[in-house]
mmCIF file of C-alpha atoms in Angstrom:
data_model
loop_
_atom_site.group_PDB
_atom_site.id
_atom_site.type_symbol
_atom_site.label_atom_id
_atom_site.label_comp_id
_atom_site.label_asym_id
_atom_site.label_seq_id
_atom_site.Cartn_x
_atom_site.Cartn_y
_atom_site.Cartn_z
ATOM 1 C CA MET A 1 -260.551 -158.437 -85.171
ATOM 2 C CA TYR A 2 -260.868 -156.824 -88.435
ATOM 3 C CA THR A 3 -259.576 -157.431 -91.911
ATOM 4 C CA HIS A 4 -258.359 -154.968 -94.269
ATOM 5 C CA LYS A 5 -260.075 -154.376 -97.617
ATOM 6 C CA ASN A 6 -258.297 -153.834 -100.784
ATOM 7 C CA ASN A 7 -258.588 -150.213 -100.913
ATOM 8 C CA VAL A 8 -255.630 -148.629 -102.522
ATOM 9 C CA ILE A 9 -255.298 -144.992 -103.920
ATOM 10 C CA THR A 10 -252.917 -144.721 -106.915
ATOM 11 C CA GLN A 11 -251.465 -141.293 -107.950
ATOM 12 C CA GLY A 12 -249.027 -139.975 -110.732
ATOM 13 C CA LYS A 13 -248.424 -141.556 -114.300
ATOM 14 C CA PRO A 14 -249.724 -145.100 -115.034
ATOM 15 C CA LEU A 15 -247.026 -147.868 -114.228
ATOM 16 C CA SER A 16 -246.855 -148.748 -117.929
ATOM 17 C CA GLU A 17 -245.091 -145.600 -118.278
ATOM 18 C CA THR A 18 -243.238 -145.145 -115.223
ATOM 19 C CA GLY A 19 -242.224 -148.786 -114.746
ATOM 20 C CA LYS A 20 -241.243 -147.869 -111.236
ATOM 21 C CA ALA A 21 -243.524 -148.055 -108.202
ATOM 22 C CA LEU A 22 -243.547 -146.444 -104.968
ATOM 23 C CA ILE A 23 -246.031 -148.157 -102.157
ATOM 24 C CA LEU A 24 -246.606 -145.846 -99.264
ATOM 25 C CA VAL A 25 -247.961 -146.919 -95.890
ATOM 26 C CA HIS A 26 -249.783 -144.553 -93.650
ATOM 27 C CA GLY A 27 -249.454 -144.422 -89.706
ATOM 28 C CA ARG A 28 -251.976 -145.040 -87.196
ATOM 29 C CA GLY A 29 -254.936 -142.833 -87.364
ATOM 30 C CA ALA A 30 -253.778 -141.284 -90.735
ATOM 31 C CA THR A 31 -255.211 -142.045 -94.031
ATOM 32 C CA ALA A 32 -253.547 -143.146 -97.587
ATOM 33 C CA GLN A 33 -254.114 -139.722 -98.705
ATOM 34 C CA SER A 34 -252.212 -138.060 -95.977
ATOM 35 C CA ILE A 35 -249.096 -140.350 -96.578
ATOM 36 C CA LEU A 36 -249.351 -139.509 -100.533
ATOM 37 C CA ASP A 37 -248.917 -135.675 -99.495
ATOM 38 C CA LEU A 38 -245.614 -136.900 -98.190
ATOM 39 C CA ALA A 39 -244.632 -137.507 -101.989
ATOM 40 C CA ASN A 40 -244.786 -133.668 -102.649
ATOM 41 C CA TYR A 41 -241.442 -133.380 -100.803
ATOM 42 C CA LEU A 42 -239.635 -136.750 -102.675
ATOM 43 C CA PRO A 43 -238.400 -136.862 -106.183
ATOM 44 C CA VAL A 44 -241.136 -138.994 -107.374
ATOM 45 C CA GLN A 45 -242.307 -137.501 -110.661
ATOM 46 C CA ASP A 46 -241.492 -140.602 -112.551
ATOM 47 C CA PHE A 47 -242.849 -143.028 -110.036
ATOM 48 C CA THR A 48 -246.323 -144.598 -109.902
ATOM 49 C CA LEU A 49 -247.509 -144.104 -106.339
ATOM 50 C CA TYR A 50 -249.697 -146.383 -104.257
ATOM 51 C CA ALA A 51 -250.987 -146.154 -100.889
ATOM 52 C CA PRO A 52 -253.424 -148.756 -99.398
ATOM 53 C CA GLN A 53 -256.070 -147.626 -96.724
ATOM 54 C CA ALA A 54 -256.181 -149.330 -93.584
ATOM 55 C CA THR A 55 -259.639 -150.393 -92.129
ATOM 56 C CA ASN A 56 -260.584 -148.043 -89.272
ATOM 57 C CA ASN A 57 -257.141 -145.890 -90.074
ATOM 58 C CA SER A 58 -255.063 -148.517 -88.108
ATOM 59 C CA TRP A 59 -253.288 -151.557 -89.474
ATOM 60 C CA TYR A 60 -253.377 -153.399 -86.070
ATOM 61 C CA PRO A 61 -254.772 -152.330 -82.757
ATOM 62 C CA TYR A 62 -251.964 -152.274 -80.015
ATOM 63 C CA SER A 63 -248.194 -151.397 -80.090
ATOM 64 C CA PHE A 64 -245.741 -153.120 -82.560
ATOM 65 C CA MET A 65 -244.021 -154.408 -79.720
ATOM 66 C CA ALA A 66 -247.040 -155.759 -77.872
ATOM 67 C CA PRO A 67 -247.447 -159.776 -78.082
ATOM 68 C CA GLU A 68 -247.895 -160.604 -81.653
ATOM 69 C CA GLU A 69 -251.206 -162.551 -80.847
ATOM 70 C CA GLN A 70 -252.823 -159.298 -79.612
ATOM 71 C CA ASN A 71 -252.565 -157.759 -82.980
ATOM 72 C CA GLN A 72 -253.955 -160.551 -84.975
ATOM 73 C CA PRO A 73 -255.707 -161.156 -87.096
ATOM 74 C CA ALA A 74 -255.198 -157.487 -88.129
ATOM 75 C CA LEU A 75 -251.421 -157.844 -88.399
ATOM 76 C CA ASP A 76 -251.637 -160.767 -90.752
ATOM 77 C CA SER A 77 -254.400 -159.008 -92.754
ATOM 78 C CA ALA A 78 -252.435 -156.005 -93.283
ATOM 79 C CA LEU A 79 -249.505 -157.996 -94.219
ATOM 80 C CA ALA A 80 -251.501 -159.988 -96.904
ATOM 81 C CA LEU A 81 -253.024 -156.506 -98.287
ATOM 82 C CA LEU A 82 -249.320 -154.998 -98.681
ATOM 83 C CA ASP A 83 -248.597 -158.336 -100.427
ATOM 84 C CA GLU A 84 -251.224 -157.901 -102.777
ATOM 85 C CA VAL A 85 -250.189 -154.508 -103.897
ATOM 86 C CA VAL A 86 -246.528 -155.865 -104.451
ATOM 87 C CA LYS A 87 -247.963 -158.903 -106.416
ATOM 88 C CA SER A 88 -249.974 -156.348 -108.531
ATOM 89 C CA THR A 89 -247.067 -154.177 -109.398
ATOM 90 C CA LEU A 90 -244.810 -157.439 -110.412
ATOM 91 C CA SER A 91 -247.609 -158.740 -112.196
ATOM 92 C CA GLN A 92 -247.510 -155.810 -114.536
ATOM 93 C CA GLY A 93 -244.152 -156.618 -115.662
ATOM 94 C CA VAL A 94 -242.161 -154.270 -112.963
ATOM 95 C CA LYS A 95 -239.189 -155.950 -111.453
ATOM 96 C CA SER A 96 -238.830 -156.306 -107.847
ATOM 97 C CA GLU A 97 -235.773 -153.771 -107.919
ATOM 98 C CA ASP A 98 -238.037 -151.366 -109.442
ATOM 99 C CA VAL A 99 -240.521 -151.381 -106.331
ATOM 100 C CA TYR A 100 -239.948 -149.137 -103.504
ATOM 101 C CA LEU A 101 -241.750 -149.245 -100.345
ATOM 102 C CA GLY A 102 -242.001 -146.470 -97.706
ATOM 103 C CA GLY A 103 -244.026 -145.715 -94.474
ATOM 104 C CA PHE A 104 -244.403 -143.635 -91.359
ATOM 105 C CA SER A 105 -244.523 -144.828 -87.868
ATOM 106 C CA GLN A 106 -246.916 -147.815 -87.646
ATOM 107 C CA GLY A 107 -246.592 -147.840 -91.520
ATOM 108 C CA ALA A 108 -242.923 -148.080 -91.302
ATOM 109 C CA CYS A 109 -243.355 -150.818 -89.028
ATOM 110 C CA LEU A 110 -245.633 -152.837 -91.255
ATOM 111 C CA THR A 111 -243.557 -152.151 -94.241
ATOM 112 C CA SER A 112 -240.216 -153.150 -92.540
ATOM 113 C CA GLU A 113 -242.247 -156.703 -91.300
ATOM 114 C CA TYR A 114 -243.438 -157.195 -94.838
ATOM 115 C CA ALA A 115 -240.310 -156.566 -96.780
ATOM 116 C CA THR A 116 -238.059 -158.408 -94.303
ATOM 117 C CA ARG A 117 -240.195 -161.569 -94.213
ATOM 118 C CA ASN A 118 -240.229 -161.455 -98.171
ATOM 119 C CA ALA A 119 -236.708 -160.362 -98.763
ATOM 120 C CA ARG A 120 -235.567 -159.457 -102.548
ATOM 121 C CA LYS A 121 -233.815 -156.663 -104.226
ATOM 122 C CA TYR A 122 -236.268 -153.998 -103.902
ATOM 123 C CA GLY A 123 -235.606 -150.498 -105.275
ATOM 124 C CA GLY A 124 -235.463 -149.247 -101.583
ATOM 125 C CA LEU A 125 -237.102 -149.268 -98.147
ATOM 126 C CA LEU A 126 -237.799 -145.813 -96.483
ATOM 127 C CA LEU A 127 -238.761 -146.425 -93.089
ATOM 128 C CA PHE A 128 -239.387 -143.089 -91.299
ATOM 129 C CA THR A 129 -239.570 -144.167 -87.495
ATOM 130 C CA GLY A 130 -240.332 -147.755 -87.337
ATOM 131 C CA GLY A 131 -239.082 -151.178 -86.769
ATOM 132 C CA LEU A 132 -239.807 -155.088 -87.063
ATOM 133 C CA VAL A 133 -243.103 -156.056 -85.339
ATOM 134 C CA GLY A 134 -243.342 -158.206 -82.325
ATOM 135 C CA GLN A 135 -242.668 -158.334 -78.493
ATOM 136 C CA GLN A 136 -239.388 -160.450 -79.267
ATOM 137 C CA LEU A 137 -238.225 -160.737 -82.876
ATOM 138 C CA VAL A 138 -238.608 -164.317 -84.355
ATOM 139 C CA ALA A 139 -235.516 -164.261 -86.398
ATOM 140 C CA ASP A 140 -236.195 -167.493 -88.629
ATOM 141 C CA ARG A 141 -239.401 -165.984 -90.198
ATOM 142 C CA TYR A 142 -237.134 -163.483 -92.117
ATOM 143 C CA LYS A 143 -236.084 -164.951 -95.210
ATOM 144 C CA GLY A 144 -234.689 -164.083 -98.589
ATOM 145 C CA ASP A 145 -231.848 -161.857 -99.800
ATOM 146 C CA PHE A 146 -232.266 -158.291 -99.929
ATOM 147 C CA ALA A 147 -229.156 -158.237 -102.560
ATOM 148 C CA GLY A 148 -228.067 -154.917 -101.777
ATOM 149 C CA THR A 149 -231.400 -153.006 -101.218
ATOM 150 C CA PRO A 150 -230.806 -149.519 -99.827
ATOM 151 C CA VAL A 151 -232.691 -149.177 -96.530
ATOM 152 C CA LEU A 152 -233.256 -145.812 -94.753
ATOM 153 C CA ILE A 153 -234.415 -146.365 -91.148
ATOM 154 C CA SER A 154 -234.980 -143.676 -88.457
ATOM 155 C CA THR A 155 -236.377 -142.811 -84.929
ATOM 156 C CA GLY A 156 -236.075 -140.275 -82.528
ATOM 157 C CA ASP A 157 -234.404 -140.641 -79.160
ATOM 158 C CA PRO A 158 -236.355 -141.074 -77.403
ATOM 159 C CA ASP A 159 -239.358 -141.566 -79.499
ATOM 160 C CA PRO A 160 -243.071 -142.413 -77.633
ATOM 161 C CA HIS A 161 -243.513 -145.432 -80.089
ATOM 162 C CA VAL A 162 -240.196 -146.477 -81.664
ATOM 163 C CA PRO A 163 -237.280 -147.541 -79.186
ATOM 164 C CA VAL A 164 -233.733 -147.087 -80.494
ATOM 165 C CA SER A 165 -233.228 -150.745 -79.178
ATOM 166 C CA ARG A 166 -235.862 -152.056 -81.844
ATOM 167 C CA VAL A 167 -234.488 -149.801 -84.746
ATOM 168 C CA ASP A 168 -230.751 -151.222 -83.862
ATOM 169 C CA GLU A 169 -232.420 -154.903 -84.031
ATOM 170 C CA THR A 170 -234.152 -154.216 -87.114
ATOM 171 C CA ALA A 171 -231.235 -152.910 -88.892
ATOM 172 C CA GLU A 172 -228.932 -155.618 -87.779
ATOM 173 C CA LEU A 173 -231.205 -158.165 -89.120
ATOM 174 C CA MET A 174 -231.625 -156.533 -92.486
ATOM 175 C CA GLU A 175 -227.932 -156.368 -93.112
ATOM 176 C CA LYS A 176 -227.557 -159.930 -92.420
ATOM 177 C CA LEU A 177 -230.114 -160.543 -95.205
ATOM 178 C CA GLY A 178 -228.023 -158.319 -97.496
ATOM 179 C CA ALA A 179 -229.360 -154.770 -97.159
ATOM 180 C CA ILE A 180 -227.205 -151.620 -97.120
ATOM 181 C CA VAL A 181 -228.885 -149.871 -94.286
ATOM 182 C CA THR A 182 -228.599 -146.071 -93.356
ATOM 183 C CA LYS A 183 -229.725 -145.943 -89.898
ATOM 184 C CA LYS A 184 -230.609 -142.434 -88.234
ATOM 185 C CA ILE A 185 -231.150 -141.734 -84.798
ATOM 186 C CA TYR A 186 -232.022 -138.051 -83.915
ATOM 187 C CA PRO A 187 -231.724 -136.939 -80.311
ATOM 188 C CA GLY A 188 -234.806 -135.048 -78.863
ATOM 189 C CA ARG A 189 -236.561 -135.350 -82.262
ATOM 190 C CA PRO A 190 -240.422 -135.399 -82.137
ATOM 191 C CA HIS A 191 -242.538 -138.031 -83.778
ATOM 192 C CA THR A 192 -242.201 -136.766 -87.107
ATOM 193 C CA ILE A 193 -240.158 -136.446 -90.198
ATOM 194 C CA LEU A 194 -237.277 -134.188 -91.051
ATOM 195 C CA GLN A 195 -235.982 -132.589 -93.958
ATOM 196 C CA GLU A 196 -232.767 -134.613 -93.387
ATOM 197 C CA GLU A 197 -234.776 -137.621 -93.641
ATOM 198 C CA LEU A 198 -236.621 -136.522 -96.684
ATOM 199 C CA ASP A 199 -233.179 -135.708 -98.221
ATOM 200 C CA LEU A 200 -231.865 -139.049 -97.569
ATOM 201 C CA ALA A 201 -235.025 -141.046 -99.042
ATOM 202 C CA GLY A 202 -234.835 -138.792 -101.898
ATOM 203 C CA LYS A 203 -231.225 -139.906 -102.589
ATOM 204 C CA ILE A 204 -232.481 -143.466 -102.640
ATOM 205 C CA LEU A 205 -235.292 -142.577 -105.038
ATOM 206 C CA SER A 206 -233.146 -140.621 -107.395
ATOM 207 C CA SER A 207 -230.816 -143.477 -107.769
ATOM 208 C CA ALA A 208 -233.405 -144.922 -109.602
ATOM 209 C CA ASP A 209 -232.853 -143.033 -112.660
ATOM 210 C CA LYS A 210 -229.352 -144.034 -112.531
ATOM 211 C CA GLY A 211 -230.325 -147.535 -113.268
#
């Protein structure tokens, strides 16, 4: 259907100075710049920020819980682009535990799918209203070891796009791969990011300074 060009906005100090990367993935209909604006509310002064831009402002066409074939080849292309961004930071001498990934809504779904298919010790995962992708989860495609990676995953109850049941499944699967998951379900919360979520994400990002 469409493929995603390698179009990534970078913000903050150079990676050679910070040694820490935060990759932020925007939601459906949004932009790389809009997700970078989120960084204004997070303690990221000592991070280099990266935000890939989806072609047509959407990572894949249908719901993240649609049959997977409906979202191909866009989904595979999006996962490949995220992989390029991660590998680019690692190739510059940054350790995986100094790479942090975050996203909102469709961006959180893509981020959780990428990270769990490629589980390793990341600095942290900030999954604002998202979960693993697919009509049913195919457990054996998720491999690796999160090795204690802190994960924040959230949704509203109900949320128009991300049901609590999928957040529960996602948290469980990540924990099986060694992640330390903080799961937050907010009754009656609209499809947005609350201050409490930003504070919890900030704790994960701030722990980077403590080594």
